[in-house]
Coordinates of C-alpha atoms and ligand atoms in Angstrom, one line a residue:
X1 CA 188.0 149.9 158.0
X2 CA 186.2 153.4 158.3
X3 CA 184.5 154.4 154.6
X4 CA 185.8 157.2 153.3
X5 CA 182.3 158.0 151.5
X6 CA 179.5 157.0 154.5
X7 CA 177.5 160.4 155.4
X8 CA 179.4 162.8 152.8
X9 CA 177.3 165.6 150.9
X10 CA 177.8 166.2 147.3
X11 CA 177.1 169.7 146.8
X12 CA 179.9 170.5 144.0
X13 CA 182.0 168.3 142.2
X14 CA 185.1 168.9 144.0
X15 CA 183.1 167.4 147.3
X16 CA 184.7 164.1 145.8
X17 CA 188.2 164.2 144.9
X18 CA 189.9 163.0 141.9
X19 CA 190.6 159.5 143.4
X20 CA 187.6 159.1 145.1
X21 CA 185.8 159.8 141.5
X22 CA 188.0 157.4 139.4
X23 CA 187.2 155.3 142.4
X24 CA 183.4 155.4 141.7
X25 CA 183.8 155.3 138.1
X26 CA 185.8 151.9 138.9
X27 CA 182.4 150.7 140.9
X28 CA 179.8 151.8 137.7
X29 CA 182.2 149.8 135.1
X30 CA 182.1 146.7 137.5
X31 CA 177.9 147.3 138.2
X32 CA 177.6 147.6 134.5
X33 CA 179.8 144.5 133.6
X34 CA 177.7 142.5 136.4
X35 CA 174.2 143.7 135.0
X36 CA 175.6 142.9 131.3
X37 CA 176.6 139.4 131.6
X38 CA 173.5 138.5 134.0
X39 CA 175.4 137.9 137.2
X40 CA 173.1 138.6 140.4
X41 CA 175.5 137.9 143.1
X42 CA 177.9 140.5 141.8
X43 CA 174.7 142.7 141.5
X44 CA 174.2 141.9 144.7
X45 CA 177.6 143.2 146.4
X46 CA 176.4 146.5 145.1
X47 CA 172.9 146.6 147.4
X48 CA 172.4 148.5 150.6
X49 CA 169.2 146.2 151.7
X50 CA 169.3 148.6 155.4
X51 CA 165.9 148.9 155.8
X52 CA 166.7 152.3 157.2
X53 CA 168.4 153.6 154.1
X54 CA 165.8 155.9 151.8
X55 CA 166.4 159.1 149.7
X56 CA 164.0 162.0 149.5
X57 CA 163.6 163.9 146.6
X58 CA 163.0 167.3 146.8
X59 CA 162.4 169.1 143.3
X60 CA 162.2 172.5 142.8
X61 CA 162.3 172.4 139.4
X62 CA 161.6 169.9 136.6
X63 CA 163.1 166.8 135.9
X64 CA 162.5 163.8 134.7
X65 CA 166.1 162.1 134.5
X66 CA 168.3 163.4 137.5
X67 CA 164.8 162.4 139.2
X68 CA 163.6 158.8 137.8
X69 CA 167.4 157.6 137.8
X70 CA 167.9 158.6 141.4
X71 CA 164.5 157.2 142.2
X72 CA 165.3 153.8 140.3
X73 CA 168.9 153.3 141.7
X74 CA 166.8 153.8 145.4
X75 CA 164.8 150.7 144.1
X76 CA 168.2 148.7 142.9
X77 CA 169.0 149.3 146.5
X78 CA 165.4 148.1 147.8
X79 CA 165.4 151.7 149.8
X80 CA 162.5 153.8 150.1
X81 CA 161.4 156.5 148.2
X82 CA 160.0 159.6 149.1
X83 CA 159.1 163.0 147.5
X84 CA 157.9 166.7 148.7
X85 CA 154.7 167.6 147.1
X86 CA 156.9 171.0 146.5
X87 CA 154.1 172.8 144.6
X88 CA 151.5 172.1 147.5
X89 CA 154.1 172.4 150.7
X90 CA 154.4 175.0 152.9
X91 CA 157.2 176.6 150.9
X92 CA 154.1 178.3 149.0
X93 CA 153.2 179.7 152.4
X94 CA 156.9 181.5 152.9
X95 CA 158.7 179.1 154.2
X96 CA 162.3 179.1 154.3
X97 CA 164.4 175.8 153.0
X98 CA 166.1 175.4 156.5
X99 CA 162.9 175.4 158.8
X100 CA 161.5 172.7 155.2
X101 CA 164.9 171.1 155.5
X102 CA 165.2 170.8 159.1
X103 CA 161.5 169.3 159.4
X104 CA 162.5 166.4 157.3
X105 CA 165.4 165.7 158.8
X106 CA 164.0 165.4 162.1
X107 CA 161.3 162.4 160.8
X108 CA 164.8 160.2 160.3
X109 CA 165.6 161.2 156.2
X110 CA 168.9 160.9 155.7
X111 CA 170.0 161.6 152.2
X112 CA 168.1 164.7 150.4
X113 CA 168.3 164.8 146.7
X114 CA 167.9 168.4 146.2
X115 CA 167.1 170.5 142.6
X116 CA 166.3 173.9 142.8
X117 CA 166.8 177.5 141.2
X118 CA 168.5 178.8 144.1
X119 CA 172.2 178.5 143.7
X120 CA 174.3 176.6 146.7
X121 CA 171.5 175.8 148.3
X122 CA 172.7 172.4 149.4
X123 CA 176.2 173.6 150.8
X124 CA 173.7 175.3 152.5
X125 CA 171.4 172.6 153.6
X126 CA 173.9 170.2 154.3
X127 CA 175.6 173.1 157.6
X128 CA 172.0 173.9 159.0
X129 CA 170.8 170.7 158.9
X130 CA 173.7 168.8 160.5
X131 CA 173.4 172.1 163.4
X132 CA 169.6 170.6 163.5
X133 CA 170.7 167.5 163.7
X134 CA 172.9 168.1 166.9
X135 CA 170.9 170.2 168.9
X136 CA 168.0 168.0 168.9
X137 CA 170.4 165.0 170.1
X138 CA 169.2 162.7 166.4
X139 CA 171.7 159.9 165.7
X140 CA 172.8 161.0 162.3
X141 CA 173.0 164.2 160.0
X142 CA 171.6 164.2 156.9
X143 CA 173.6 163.6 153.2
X144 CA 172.9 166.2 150.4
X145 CA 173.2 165.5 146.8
X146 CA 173.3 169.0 145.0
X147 CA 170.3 167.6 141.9
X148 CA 171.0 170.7 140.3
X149 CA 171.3 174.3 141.3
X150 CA 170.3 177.6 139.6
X151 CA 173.4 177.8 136.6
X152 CA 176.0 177.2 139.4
X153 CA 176.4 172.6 139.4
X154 CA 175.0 169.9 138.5
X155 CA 177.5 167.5 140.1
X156 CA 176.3 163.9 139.8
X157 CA 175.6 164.9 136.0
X158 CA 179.2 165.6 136.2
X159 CA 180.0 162.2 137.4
X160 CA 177.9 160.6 134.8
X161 CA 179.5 162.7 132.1
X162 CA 183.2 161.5 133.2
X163 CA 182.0 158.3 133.1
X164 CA 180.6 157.9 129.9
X165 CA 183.7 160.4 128.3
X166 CA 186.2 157.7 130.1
X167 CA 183.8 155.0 128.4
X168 CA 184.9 155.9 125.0
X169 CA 188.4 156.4 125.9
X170 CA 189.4 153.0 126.9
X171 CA 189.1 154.3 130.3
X172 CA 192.2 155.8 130.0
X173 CA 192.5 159.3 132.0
X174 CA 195.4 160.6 129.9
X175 CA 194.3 163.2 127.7
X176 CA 190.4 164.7 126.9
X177 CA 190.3 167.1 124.0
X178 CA 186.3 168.2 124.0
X179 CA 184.2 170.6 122.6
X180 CA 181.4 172.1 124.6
X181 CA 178.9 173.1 122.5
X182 CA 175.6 175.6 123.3
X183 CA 174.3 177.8 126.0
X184 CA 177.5 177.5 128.1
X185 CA 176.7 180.9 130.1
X186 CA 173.3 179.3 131.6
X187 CA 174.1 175.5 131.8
X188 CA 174.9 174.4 135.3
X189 CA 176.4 171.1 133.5
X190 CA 178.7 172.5 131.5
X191 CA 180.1 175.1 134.5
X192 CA 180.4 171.8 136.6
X193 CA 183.0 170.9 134.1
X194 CA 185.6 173.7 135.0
X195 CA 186.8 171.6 137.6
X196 CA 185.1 168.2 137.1
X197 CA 187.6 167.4 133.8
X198 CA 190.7 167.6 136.1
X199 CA 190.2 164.4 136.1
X200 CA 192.0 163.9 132.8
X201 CA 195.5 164.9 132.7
X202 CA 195.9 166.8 129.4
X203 CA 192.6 168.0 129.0
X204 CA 191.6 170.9 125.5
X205 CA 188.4 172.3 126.3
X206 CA 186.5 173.9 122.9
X207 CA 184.1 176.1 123.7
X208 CA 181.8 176.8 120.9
X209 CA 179.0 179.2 121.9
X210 CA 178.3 183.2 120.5
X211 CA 179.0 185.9 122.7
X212 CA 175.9 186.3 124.7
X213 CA 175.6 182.6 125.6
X214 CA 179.8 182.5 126.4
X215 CA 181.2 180.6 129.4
X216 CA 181.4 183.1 132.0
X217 CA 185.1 184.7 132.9
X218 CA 185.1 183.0 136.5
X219 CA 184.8 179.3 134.6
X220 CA 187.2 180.3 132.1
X221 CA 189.8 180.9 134.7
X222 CA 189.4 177.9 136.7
X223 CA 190.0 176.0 133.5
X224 CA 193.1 177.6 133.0
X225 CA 194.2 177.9 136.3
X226 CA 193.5 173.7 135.9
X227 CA 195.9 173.9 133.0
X228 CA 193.2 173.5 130.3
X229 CA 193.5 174.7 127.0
X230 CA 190.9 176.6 126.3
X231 CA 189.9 177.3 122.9
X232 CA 186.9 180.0 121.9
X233 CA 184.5 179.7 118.9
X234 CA 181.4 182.1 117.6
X235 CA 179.1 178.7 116.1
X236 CA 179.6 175.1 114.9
X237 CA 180.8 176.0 111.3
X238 CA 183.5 178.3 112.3
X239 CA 184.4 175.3 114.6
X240 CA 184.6 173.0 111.9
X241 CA 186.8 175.4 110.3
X242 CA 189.1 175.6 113.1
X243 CA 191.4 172.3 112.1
X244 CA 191.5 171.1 114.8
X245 CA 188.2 169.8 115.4
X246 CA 187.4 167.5 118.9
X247 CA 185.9 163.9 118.2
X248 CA 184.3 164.3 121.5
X249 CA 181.0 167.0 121.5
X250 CA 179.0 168.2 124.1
X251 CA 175.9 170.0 124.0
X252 CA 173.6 171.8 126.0
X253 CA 170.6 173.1 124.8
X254 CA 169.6 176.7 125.2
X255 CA 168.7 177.4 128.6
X256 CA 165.0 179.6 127.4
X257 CA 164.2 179.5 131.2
X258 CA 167.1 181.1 132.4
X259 CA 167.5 183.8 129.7
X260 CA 166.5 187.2 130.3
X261 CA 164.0 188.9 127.4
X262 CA 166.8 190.9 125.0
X263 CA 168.7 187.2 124.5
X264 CA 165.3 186.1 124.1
X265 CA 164.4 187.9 121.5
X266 CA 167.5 186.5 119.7
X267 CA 166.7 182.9 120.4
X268 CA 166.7 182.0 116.6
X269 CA 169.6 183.1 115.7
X270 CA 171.7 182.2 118.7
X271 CA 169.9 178.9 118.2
X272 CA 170.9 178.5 114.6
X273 CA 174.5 178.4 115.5
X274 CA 175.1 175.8 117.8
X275 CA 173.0 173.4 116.1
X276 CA 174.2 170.8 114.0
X277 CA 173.0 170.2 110.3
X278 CA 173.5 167.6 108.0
X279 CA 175.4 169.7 105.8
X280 CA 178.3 169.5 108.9
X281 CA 178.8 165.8 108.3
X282 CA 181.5 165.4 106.1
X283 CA 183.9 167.8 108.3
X284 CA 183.7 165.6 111.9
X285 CA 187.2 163.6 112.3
X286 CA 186.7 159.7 112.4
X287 CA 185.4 158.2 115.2
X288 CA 183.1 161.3 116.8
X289 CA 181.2 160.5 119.4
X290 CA 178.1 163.4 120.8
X291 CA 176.8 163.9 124.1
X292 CA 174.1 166.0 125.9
X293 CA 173.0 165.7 129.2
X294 CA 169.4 165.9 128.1
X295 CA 166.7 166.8 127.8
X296 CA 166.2 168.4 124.1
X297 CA 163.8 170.6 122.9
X298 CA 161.4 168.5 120.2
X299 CA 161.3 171.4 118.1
X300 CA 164.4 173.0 118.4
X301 CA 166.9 170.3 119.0
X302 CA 170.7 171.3 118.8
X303 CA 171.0 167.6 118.2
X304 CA 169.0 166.5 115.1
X305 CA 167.3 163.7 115.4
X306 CA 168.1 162.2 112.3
X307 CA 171.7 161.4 114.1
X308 CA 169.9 159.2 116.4
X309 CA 170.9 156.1 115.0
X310 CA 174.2 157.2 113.6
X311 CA 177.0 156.1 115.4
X312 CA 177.8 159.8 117.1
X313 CA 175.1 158.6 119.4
X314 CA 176.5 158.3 122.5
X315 CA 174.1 160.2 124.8
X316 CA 171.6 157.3 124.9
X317 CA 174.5 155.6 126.2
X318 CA 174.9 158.7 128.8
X319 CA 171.9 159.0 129.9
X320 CA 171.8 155.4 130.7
X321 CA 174.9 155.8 132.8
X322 CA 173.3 158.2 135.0
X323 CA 171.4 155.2 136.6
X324 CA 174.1 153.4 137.3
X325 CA 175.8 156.5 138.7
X326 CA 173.6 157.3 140.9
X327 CA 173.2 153.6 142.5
X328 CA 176.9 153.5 142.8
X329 CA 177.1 156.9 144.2
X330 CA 174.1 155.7 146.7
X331 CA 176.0 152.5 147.5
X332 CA 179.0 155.0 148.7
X333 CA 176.9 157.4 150.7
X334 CA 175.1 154.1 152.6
X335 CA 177.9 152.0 152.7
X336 CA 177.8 149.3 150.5
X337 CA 180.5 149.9 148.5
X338 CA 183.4 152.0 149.3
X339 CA 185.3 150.7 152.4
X340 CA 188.0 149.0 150.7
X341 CA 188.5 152.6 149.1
X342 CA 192.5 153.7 150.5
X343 CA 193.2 157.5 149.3
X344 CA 196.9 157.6 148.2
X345 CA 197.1 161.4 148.9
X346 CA 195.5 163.2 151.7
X347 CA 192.8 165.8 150.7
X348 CA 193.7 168.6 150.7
X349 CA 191.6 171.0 152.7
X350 CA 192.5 175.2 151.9
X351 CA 193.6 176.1 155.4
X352 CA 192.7 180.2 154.9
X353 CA 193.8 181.2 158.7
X354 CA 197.6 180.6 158.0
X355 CA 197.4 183.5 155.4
X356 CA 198.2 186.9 157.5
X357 CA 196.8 190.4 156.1
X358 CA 196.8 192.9 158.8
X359 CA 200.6 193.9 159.3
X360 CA 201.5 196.3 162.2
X361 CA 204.6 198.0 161.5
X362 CA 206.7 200.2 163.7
X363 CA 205.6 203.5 163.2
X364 CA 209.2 205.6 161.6
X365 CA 211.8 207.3 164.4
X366 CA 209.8 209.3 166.6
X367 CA 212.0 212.3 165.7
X368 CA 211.1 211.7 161.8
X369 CA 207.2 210.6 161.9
X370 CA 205.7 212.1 159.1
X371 CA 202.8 214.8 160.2
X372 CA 200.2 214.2 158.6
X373 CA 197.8 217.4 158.3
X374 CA 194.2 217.9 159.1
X375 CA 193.6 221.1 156.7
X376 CA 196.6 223.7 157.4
X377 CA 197.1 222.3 160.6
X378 CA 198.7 219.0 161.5
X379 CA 196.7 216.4 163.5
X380 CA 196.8 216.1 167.2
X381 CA 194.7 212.4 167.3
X382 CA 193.0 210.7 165.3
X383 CA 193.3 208.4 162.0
X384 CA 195.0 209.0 158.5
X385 CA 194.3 206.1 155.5
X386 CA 196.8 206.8 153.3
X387 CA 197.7 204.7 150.2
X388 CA 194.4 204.0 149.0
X389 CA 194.1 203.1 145.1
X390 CA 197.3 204.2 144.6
X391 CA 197.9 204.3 140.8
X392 CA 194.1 204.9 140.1
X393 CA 192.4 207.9 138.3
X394 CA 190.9 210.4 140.8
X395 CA 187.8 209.7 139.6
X396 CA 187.9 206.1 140.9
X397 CA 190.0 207.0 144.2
X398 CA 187.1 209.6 145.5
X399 CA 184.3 206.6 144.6
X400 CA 186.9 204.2 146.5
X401 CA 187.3 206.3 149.4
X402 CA 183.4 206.6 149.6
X403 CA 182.9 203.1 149.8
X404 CA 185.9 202.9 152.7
X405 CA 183.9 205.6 154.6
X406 CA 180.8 203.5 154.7
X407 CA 182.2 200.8 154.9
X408 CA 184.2 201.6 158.2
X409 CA 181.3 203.9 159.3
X410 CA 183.9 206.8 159.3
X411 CA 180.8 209.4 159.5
X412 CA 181.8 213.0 161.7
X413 CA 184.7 215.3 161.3
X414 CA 187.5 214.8 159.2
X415 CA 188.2 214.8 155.1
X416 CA 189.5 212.8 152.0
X417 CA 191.9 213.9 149.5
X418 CA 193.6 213.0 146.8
X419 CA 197.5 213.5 146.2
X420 CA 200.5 212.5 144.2
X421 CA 202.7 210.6 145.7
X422 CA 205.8 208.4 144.6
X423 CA 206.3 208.1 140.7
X424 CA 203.7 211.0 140.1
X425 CA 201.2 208.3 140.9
X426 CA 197.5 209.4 142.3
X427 CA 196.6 207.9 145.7
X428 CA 193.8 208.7 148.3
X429 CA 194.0 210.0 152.0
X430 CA 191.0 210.1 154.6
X431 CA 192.1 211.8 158.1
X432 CA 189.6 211.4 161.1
X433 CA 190.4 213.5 164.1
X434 CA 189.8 212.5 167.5
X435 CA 190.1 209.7 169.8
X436 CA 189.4 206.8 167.3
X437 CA 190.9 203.0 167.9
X438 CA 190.5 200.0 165.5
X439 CA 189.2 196.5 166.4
X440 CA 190.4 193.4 165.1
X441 CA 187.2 193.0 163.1
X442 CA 187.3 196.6 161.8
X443 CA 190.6 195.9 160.3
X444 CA 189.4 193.1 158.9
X445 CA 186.7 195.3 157.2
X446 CA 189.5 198.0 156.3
X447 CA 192.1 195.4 154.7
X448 CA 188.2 194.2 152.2
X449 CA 187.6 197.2 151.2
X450 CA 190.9 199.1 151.2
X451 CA 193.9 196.7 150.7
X452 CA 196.9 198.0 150.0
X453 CA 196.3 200.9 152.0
X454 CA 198.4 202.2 155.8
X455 CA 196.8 203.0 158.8
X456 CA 198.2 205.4 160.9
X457 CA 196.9 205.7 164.6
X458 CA 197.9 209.2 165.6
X459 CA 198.1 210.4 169.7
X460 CA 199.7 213.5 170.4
X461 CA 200.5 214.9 166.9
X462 CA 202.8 210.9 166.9
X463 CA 201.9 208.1 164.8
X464 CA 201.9 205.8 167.7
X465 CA 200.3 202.6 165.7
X466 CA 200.8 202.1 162.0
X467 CA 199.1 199.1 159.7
X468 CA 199.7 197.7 156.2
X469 CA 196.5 195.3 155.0
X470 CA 196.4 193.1 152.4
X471 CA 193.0 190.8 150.7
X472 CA 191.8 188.8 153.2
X473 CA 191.6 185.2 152.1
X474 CA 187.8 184.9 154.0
X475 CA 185.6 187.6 154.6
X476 CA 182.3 186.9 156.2
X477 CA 181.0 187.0 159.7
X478 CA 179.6 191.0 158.1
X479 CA 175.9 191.9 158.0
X480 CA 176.6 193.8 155.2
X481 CA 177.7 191.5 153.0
X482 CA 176.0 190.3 150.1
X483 CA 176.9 188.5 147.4
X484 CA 175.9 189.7 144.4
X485 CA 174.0 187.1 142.5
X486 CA 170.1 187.3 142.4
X487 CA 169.9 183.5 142.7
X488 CA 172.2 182.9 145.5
X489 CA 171.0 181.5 148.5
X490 CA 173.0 183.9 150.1
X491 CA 171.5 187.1 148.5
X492 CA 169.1 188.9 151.1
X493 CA 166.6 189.2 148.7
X494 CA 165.6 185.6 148.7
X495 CA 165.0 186.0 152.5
X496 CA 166.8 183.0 153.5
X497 CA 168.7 184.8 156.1
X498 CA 172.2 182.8 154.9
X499 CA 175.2 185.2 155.8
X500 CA 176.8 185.9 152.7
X501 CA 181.0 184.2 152.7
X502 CA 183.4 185.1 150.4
X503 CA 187.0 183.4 149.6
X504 CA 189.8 185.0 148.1
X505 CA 190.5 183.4 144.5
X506 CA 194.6 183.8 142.7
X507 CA 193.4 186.8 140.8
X508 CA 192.3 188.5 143.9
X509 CA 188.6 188.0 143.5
X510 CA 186.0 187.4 145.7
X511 CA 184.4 183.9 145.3
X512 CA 180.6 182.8 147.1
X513 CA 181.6 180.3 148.7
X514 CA 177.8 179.1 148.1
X515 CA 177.1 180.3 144.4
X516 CA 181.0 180.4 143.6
X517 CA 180.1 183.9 141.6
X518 CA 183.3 186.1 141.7
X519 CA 183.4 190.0 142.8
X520 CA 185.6 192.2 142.8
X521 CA 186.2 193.7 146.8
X522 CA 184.3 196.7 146.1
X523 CA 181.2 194.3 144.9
X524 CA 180.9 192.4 148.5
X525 CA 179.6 195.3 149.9
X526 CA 176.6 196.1 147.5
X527 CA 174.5 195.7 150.8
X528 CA 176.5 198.9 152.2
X529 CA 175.8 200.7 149.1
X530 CA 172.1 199.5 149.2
X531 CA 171.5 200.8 153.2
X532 CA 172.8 204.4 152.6
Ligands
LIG601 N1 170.2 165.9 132.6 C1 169.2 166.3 133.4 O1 169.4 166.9 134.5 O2 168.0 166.0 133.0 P1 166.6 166.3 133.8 O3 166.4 167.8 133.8 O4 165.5 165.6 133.0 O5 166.8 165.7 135.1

């Protein structure tokens, strides 16, 4: 039978589904159970021994436990080892992470365990490499295994985090109620968990952070579009207040390297109220178990360590796990484990062609067509945009309509205006005489920037062509692009020459597909504003 897991990348958490985690989680309880009670030949049904299996770790940024547990669950698997010297490579001397990426690959690596500050670099990795791979005839493509990116993932800390929640719930994926405690606006772990606690079925997420180091809105909505209940808090105390206070905690600590210098300045204070004191005791329910992903700060630890041998220790425990995560999630990617692994439902892969948004209508009864007018007189040929922003101030109309014009290059002759229409409500016009015709691709660009909006293709004083647009669920394949965020491996200014991809999202956002940061559809096009 063909293993589902053999080869796969694990950029994001979603990469693995729901059953193919609880699947994994299954393995670890089994490897633990085995190493517990002694018993080497159920060890052993865990091991790769291919003396062509080997990870290489590639670490951008520090680490010591994504990095030794990976490196250790090699060695359970008797695989090799290796590591870039990243401070002494040839990234120093400019060079991009595909040409690094792509030179690895080609000496026979095949699964890269990759941290670094730029966000979806993996999802990344993983496309160029596998292009590499081809071209240059090699018998396999690469794996990726997303070590932790920027403040986007931190997927296999995600894994390990399941795990060790299920761990102290009798395994039992029924319900989570959790509070996530700390810098929840930088941590990559907690944003992982959005989507990662679908898992459960009835899951409350907590969030207990102040203001400035808040779960971002795009997070927030994909854990209520998951059907979380989501739950907002200022500090610990007013938490503890709430009455209705989770026995499971988790908590990051304050991200220093990721903050920028006003939330800096403040690092006291925000400190001071996700950190738990002694004087907190008394008000946890029964039975409360904390976790963070590690590491803490020795001076500033949101986790005191006078609770380190109470029993609301349970991140030793975590940590711990992450070893036998990663071996298991090893075994999966090499083959060891994993082939008796039979999905029940099929994945379900978002098919974004089927979804139409350029409509061509029939233009009205030739007799009735409206004239449209080009100043005081009407126009012979050319284009009219009508409908844009309808319902908006004016203000934001003539900025809209700015952005369509460069957008669609609409440069020359021709004017926009604003009218009232139906209902008294505002809406924009832009009328370009002459002999103009749209492309596919250019009404592609028209229904991004301008959705909503008609366009009317005018011959002999006739609207001979007439289009509604709506969002497009994908836009990319546009040089002017760019996603906003300065971390993204798709943002130009990091030079790594990624075309920037966006998918449509349920509240009509634009998502990175490699950062997952959301824009609004006059935000894709920053590079536009940039160039003029
Ligand atoms: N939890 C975690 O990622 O720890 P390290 O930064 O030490 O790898």
């Amino acid at each position: 039978m063909k293993n589902a897991f053999v080869g796969r990348s694990l950029c994001v958490i979603e990469d693995f589904s729901i059953e193919e985690r609880q699947y994994l989680f299954s393995k670890i309880r089994e490897l633990k159970a085995a190493v517990r009670a002694e018993d080497l030949e159920a060890q052993q049904k865990f091991r790769l021994e291919d003396p062509n299996f080997g990870i290489y770790e590639v670490f951008l940024e520090d680490s010591t436990r994504t990095k030794e547990s990976f490196r250790n669950a090699a060695k359970f698997h008797h695989a090799k080892v290796s590591e870039l010297a990243t401070s002494s490579s040839s990234f120093n001397k400019g060079e991009s992470y595909a040409d690094t990426f792509n030179t690895l690959t080609g000496y026979s690596n095949k699964i890269f365990i990759v941290r670094s500050k730029v966000e979806g670099v993996c999802a990344h990795l993983a496309k160029e490499c596998a292009e590499f791979a081809n071209r240059n005839e090699l018998t396999k493509v690469p794996s990726f295994i997303n070590a932790g990116d920027g403040r986007h993932e931190h997927p296999t800390q995600e894994l390990l985090d399941e795990y060790t929640f299920l761990e102290d719930n009798d395994f039992n994926y029924d319900n989570l109620h959790v509070a996530l405690v700390g810098d929840l606006f930088h941590g990559r772990t907690v944003h992982s968990k959005a989507k990662g606690l679908s898992i459960f079925k009835n899951v409350t997420v907590d969030l207990v952070a102040p203001k400035e180091l808040g779960m971002p809105d795009s997070y927030l909505l994909i854990m209520k579009e998951n059907g979380f209940t989501v739950n907002l808090y200022s500090s610990i105390d007013e938490y503890l207040n709430s009455g209705n206070v989770a026995k499971q905690w988790y908590f990051t600590r304050p991200q220093l390297e990721r903050m920028g210098e006003q939330i800096l300045k403040r690092q006291d204070e925000l400190r001071a109220s996700i950190t738990f004191k002694k004087e907190f005791m008394d008000r946890l329910p029964e039975g409360s178990k904390f976790y963070h992903p590690l590491p803490r700060h020795k001076m500033f630890p949101t986790i005191p360590t006078f609770l380190d041998k109470t029993s609301l220790n349970g991140w030793e425990r975590q940590s711990i796990n992450g070893m036998y995560t990663r071996i298991c999630l090893l075994g999966l990617l090499g083959g060891s484990i994993g082939s008796d692994f039979i999905p029940t439902r099929p994945v379900v892969k978002e098919n974004f062609q089927d979804e139409e948004y350029i409509f061509e209508v029939e233009p009205k009864n030739a007799s009735k067509t409206k004239e449209y007018s080009e100043g005081v007189n009407p126009i012979s040929n050319g284009i009219v945009i009508d409908h844009i922003g309808v319902g908006d101030n004016p203000e934001e109309i003539r900025e809209h309509m700015s952005l369509i014009v460069k957008v669609l290059e609409l440069n020359g002759k021709g004017g926009e205006w604003v009218s009232q229409g139906k209902e008294d409500k505002y809406k924009g016009i832009i009328f370009r005489p002459g002999d103009i015709e749209f492309s596919r691709k250019e009404l592609k660009r028209l229904a991004a920037v301008a959705s909503g909006c008609t366009l009317n293709i005018i011959k002999n004083k006739k609207v001979v062509k007439k289009y509604r647009t709506t969002l497009p669920p994908r836009i990319y394949n546009f040089d002017d692009l760019a996603c906003t965020n300065e971390n993204c491996i798709s943002n130009p200014a990091n030079g790594e020459g990624v075309p920037a991809m966006f998918h449509k999202t349920s509240d009509n956002k634009y998502e990175c597909i490699y950062c997952g940061k959301n824009h609004s559809f006059t935000e894709i096009w920053n590079n536009v504003k940039k160039k003029n």
